[in-house]
Coordinates of C-alpha atoms in Angstrom, one line a residue:
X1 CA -15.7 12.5 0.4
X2 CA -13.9 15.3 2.7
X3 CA -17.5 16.1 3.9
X4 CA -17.8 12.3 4.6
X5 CA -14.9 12.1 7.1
X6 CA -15.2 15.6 8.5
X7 CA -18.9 15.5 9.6
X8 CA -18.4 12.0 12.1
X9 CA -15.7 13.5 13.8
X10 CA -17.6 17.1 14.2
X11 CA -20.6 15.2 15.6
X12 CA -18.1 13.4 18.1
X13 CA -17.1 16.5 19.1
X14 CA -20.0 18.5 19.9
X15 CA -21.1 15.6 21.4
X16 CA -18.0 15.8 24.1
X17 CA -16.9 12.1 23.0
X18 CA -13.5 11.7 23.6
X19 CA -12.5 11.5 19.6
X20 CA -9.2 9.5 19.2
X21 CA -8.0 8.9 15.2
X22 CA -6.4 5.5 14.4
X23 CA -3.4 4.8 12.4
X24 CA -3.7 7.0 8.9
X25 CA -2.1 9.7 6.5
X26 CA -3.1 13.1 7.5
X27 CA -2.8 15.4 4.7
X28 CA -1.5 17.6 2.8
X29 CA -5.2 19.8 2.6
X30 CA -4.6 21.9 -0.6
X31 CA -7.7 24.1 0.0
X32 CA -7.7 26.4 2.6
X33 CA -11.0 26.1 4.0
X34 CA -10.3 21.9 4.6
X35 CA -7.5 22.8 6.1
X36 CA -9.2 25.4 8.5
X37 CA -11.5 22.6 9.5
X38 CA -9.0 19.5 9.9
X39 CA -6.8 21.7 11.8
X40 CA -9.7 23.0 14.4
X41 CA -11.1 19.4 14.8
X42 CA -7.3 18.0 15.5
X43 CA -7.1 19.7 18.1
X44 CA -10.1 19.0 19.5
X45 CA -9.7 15.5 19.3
X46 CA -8.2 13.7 22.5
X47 CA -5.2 11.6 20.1
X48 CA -4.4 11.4 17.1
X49 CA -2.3 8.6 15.7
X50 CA -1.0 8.5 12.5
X51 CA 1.0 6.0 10.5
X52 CA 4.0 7.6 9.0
X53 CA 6.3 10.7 9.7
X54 CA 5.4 12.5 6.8
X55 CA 1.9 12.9 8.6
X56 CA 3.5 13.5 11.8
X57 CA 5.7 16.3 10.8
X58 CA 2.9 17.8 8.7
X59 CA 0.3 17.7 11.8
X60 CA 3.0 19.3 14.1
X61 CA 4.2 21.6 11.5
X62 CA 1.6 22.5 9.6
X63 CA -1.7 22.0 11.8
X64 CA 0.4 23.2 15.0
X65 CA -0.7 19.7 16.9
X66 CA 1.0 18.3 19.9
X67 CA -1.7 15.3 20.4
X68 CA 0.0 13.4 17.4
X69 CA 1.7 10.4 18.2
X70 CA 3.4 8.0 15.1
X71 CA 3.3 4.6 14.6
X72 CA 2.6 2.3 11.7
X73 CA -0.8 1.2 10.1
X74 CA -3.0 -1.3 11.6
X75 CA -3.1 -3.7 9.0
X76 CA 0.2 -4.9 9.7
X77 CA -1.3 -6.4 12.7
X78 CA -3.8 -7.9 10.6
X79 CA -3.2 -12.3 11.4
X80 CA -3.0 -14.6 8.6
X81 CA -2.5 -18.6 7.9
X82 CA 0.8 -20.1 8.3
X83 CA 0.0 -23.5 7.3
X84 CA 2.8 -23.6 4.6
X85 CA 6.2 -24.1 4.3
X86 CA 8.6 -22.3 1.7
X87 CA 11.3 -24.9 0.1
X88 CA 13.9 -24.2 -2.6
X89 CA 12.3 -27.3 -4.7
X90 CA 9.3 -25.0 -5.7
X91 CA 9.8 -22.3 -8.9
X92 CA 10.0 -18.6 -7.7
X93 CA 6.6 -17.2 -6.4
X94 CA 6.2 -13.6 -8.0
X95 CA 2.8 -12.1 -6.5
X96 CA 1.5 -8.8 -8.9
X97 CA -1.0 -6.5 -7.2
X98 CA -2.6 -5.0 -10.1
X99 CA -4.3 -1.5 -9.2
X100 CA -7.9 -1.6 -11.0
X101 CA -7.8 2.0 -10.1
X102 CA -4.5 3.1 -11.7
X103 CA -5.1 0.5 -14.8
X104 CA -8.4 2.6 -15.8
X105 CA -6.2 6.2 -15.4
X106 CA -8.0 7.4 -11.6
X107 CA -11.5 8.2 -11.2
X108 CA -11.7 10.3 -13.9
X109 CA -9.8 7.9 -16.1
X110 CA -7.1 10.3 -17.6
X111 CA -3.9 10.0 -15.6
X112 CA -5.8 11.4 -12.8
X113 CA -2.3 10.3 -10.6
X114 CA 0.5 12.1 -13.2
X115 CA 2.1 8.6 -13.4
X116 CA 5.1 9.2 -15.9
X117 CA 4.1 6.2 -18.2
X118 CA 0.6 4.2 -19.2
X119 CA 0.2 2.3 -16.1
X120 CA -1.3 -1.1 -18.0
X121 CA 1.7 -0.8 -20.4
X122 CA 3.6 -1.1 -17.0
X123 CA 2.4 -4.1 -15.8
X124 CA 2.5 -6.1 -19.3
X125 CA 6.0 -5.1 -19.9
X126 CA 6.9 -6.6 -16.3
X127 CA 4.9 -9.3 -16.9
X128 CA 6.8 -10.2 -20.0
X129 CA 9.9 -9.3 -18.1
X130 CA 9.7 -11.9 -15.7
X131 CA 8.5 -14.6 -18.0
X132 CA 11.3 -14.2 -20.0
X133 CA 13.9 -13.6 -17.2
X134 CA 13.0 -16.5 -14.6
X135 CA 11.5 -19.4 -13.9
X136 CA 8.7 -18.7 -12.0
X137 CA 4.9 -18.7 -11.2
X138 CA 3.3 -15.3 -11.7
X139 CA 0.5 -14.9 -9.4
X140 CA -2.3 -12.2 -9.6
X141 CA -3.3 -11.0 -6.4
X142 CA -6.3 -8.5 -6.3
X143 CA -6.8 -6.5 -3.3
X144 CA -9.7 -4.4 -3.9
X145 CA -12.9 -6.5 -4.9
X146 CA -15.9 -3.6 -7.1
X147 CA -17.5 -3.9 -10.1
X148 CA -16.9 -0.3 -10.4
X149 CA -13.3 1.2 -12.0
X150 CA -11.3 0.8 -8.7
X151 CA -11.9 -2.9 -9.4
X152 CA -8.6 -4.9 -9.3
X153 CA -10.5 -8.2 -10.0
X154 CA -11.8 -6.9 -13.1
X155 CA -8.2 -5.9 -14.7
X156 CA -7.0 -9.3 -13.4
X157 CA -9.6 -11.1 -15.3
X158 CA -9.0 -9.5 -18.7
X159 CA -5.2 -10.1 -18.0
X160 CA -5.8 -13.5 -17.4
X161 CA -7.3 -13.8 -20.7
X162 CA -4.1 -12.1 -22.4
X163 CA -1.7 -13.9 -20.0
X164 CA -3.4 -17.6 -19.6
X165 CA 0.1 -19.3 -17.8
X166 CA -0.5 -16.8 -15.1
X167 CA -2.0 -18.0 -11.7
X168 CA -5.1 -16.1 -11.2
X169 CA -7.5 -18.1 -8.4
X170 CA -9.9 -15.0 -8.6
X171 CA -11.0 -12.6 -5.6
X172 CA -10.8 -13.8 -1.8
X173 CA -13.4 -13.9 0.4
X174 CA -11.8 -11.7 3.3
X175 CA -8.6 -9.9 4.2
X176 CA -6.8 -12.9 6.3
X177 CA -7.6 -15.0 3.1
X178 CA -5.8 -12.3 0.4
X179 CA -3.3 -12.0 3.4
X180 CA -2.4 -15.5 3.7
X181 CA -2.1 -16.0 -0.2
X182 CA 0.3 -13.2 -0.3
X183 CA 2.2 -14.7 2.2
X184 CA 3.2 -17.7 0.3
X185 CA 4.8 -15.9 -2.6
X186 CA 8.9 -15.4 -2.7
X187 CA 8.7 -11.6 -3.8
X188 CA 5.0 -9.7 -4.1
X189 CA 5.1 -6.4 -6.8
X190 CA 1.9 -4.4 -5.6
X191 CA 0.4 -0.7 -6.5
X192 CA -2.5 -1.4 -3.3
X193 CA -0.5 -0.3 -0.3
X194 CA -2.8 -2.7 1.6
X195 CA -1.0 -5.3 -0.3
X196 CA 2.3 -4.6 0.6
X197 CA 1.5 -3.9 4.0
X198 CA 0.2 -7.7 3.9
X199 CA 2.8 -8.4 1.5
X200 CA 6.0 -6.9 4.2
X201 CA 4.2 -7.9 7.3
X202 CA 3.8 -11.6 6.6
X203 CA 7.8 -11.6 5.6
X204 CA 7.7 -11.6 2.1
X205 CA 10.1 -8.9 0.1
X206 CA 8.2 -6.5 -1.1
X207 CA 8.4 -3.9 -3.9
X208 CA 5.8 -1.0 -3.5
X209 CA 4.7 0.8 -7.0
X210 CA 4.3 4.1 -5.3
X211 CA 1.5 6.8 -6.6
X212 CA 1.1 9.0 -3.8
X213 CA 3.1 10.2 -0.8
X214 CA 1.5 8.0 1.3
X215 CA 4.0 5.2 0.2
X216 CA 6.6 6.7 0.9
X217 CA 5.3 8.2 4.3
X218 CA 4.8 4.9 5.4
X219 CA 7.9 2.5 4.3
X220 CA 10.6 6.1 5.0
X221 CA 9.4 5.6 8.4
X222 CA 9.9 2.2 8.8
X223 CA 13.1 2.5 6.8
X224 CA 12.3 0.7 4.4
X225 CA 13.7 2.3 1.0
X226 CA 12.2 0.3 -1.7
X227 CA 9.4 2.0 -3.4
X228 CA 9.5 2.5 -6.9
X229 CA 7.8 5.9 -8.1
X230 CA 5.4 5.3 -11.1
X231 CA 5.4 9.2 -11.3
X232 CA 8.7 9.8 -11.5
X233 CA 10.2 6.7 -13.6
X234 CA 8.8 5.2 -16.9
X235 CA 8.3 2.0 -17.7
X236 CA 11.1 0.6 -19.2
X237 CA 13.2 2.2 -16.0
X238 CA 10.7 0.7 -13.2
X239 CA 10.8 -3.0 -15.3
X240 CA 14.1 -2.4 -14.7
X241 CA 14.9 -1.3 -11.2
X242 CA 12.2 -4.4 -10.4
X243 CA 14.8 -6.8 -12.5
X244 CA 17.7 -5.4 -10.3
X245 CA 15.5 -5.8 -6.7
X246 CA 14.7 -9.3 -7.9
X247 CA 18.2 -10.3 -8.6
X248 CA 19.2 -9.1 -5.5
X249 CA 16.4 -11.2 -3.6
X250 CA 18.8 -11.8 -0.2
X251 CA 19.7 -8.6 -0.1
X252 CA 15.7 -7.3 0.3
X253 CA 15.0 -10.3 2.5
X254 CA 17.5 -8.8 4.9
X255 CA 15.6 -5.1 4.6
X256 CA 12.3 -7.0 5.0
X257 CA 13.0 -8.9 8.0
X258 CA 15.1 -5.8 9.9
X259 CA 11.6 -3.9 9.0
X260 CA 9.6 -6.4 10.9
X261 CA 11.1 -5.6 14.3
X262 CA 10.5 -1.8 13.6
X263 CA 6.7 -2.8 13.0
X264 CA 6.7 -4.6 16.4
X265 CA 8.1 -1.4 17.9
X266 CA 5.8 0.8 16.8
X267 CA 2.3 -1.6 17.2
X268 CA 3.3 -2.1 20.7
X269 CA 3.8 1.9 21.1
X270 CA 0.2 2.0 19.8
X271 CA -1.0 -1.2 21.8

């Protein structure tokens, strides 16, 4: 995979073509030798944008770059349909993003991510959470579409089949389309940042089961303080702190629409 990104951007840059990096996380490079690389094509490269200040601080810090520039990821930009109206006549919309990827245990299927509990005991104890606690639709939202074990849609069909009273309408057929789902629901849960970039930019409170730093990286910069760490917490405490966000449903609403300004700052920065 490293050899996969490095080898475009080396190409580029023999080549003299002014190489500019969108929105992303850069880093940490545990090896040395990556890090040699990444660090000589940086600075070579004409820009370099990335999406959250951990990256920033680590390419100024660490790399020794001064072509970095932060703003926030591009799929917050990404449109989506409108054509709906939220009323308080309808039962609370709880969207799950269910991570084929962390279900199966990572690529290598053992608790490749160090996450502090079972991650599928995780989502059916918050599933039977929120039956039990509200009255509410449960929707299942898959974000990444593969047959292979990052495959959301698979885990969300076998739920399905354990879970039958939860709304599962099966893949999309494009980002706008998962986009403008997840825009309908009241709250959205998700483990795909994707989603809860969709999820937060489209207004909806959000609550980000975090993995990897690149959660953090992002929301911290945006100030927006609600991940939940699947590392760090087990599952009966993440059930939990997702009970006490849910009951608190104004206050988030308020976090989620102050972070939507932020995001317009920064795209336009980028713009």
């Amino acid at each position: 995979r490293i050899i996969h990104q490095l080898l475009p951007k080396i190409i580029t840059n023999k080549n003299r073509v002014p190489l500019v990096f969108t929105p992303q996380t850069i880093g940490p490079f545990n090896r040395r030798l990556w890090k040699t690389i990444a660090k000589r094509l940086s600075k070579q490269s004409y820009k370099i944008f990335v999406r959250d200040n951990l990256s920033f601080n680590y390419c100024a810090n660490e790399l020794k770059l001064n072509n970095v520039i932060e703003v926030t990821d591009m799929a917050m930009r990404l449109p989506y349909e409108t054509s709906f109206e939220h009323t308080t006549q309808h039962k609370l919309r709880i969207g799950i993003n269910v991570s084929g990827l962390l279900y199966n245990g990572g690529y290598n299927q053992s608790n490749q991510f160090g996450l502090k509990s079972p991650y599928n005991e995780t989502i059916r104890a918050l599933i039977v959470l929120l039956k039990n606690s509200y009255d509410c639709e449960i929707h299942f939202v898959p974000h990444v579409i593969s047959n292979s074990v990052e495959g959301d849609n698979i885990v969300c069909d076998q739920l399905k089949k354990e879970f039958p009273d939860v709304i599962y309408e099966g893949p999309f057929d494009g980002p706008i389309e998962a986009k403008s789902y997840i825009a309908k629901m009241d709250v959205f849960i998700g483990s795909r940042m994707h989603s809860t970039i969709a999820a937060l930019s489209s207004g909806v409170p959000t609550i980000p089961l975090s993995y990897s730093r690149k959660f953090e990286g992002l929301f911290s910069s945006l100030e927006y303080n609600e991940c939940i760490n699947l590392k760090k917490l087990d599952s009966d405490r993440v059930v939990q702190i997702i009970k006490e966000k849910i009951d608190g449903l104004e206050e988030l609403k308020v976090s989620t629409d102050n972070v939507r300004l932020e995001i317009q700052r920064k795209l336009h920065v980028y713009r």
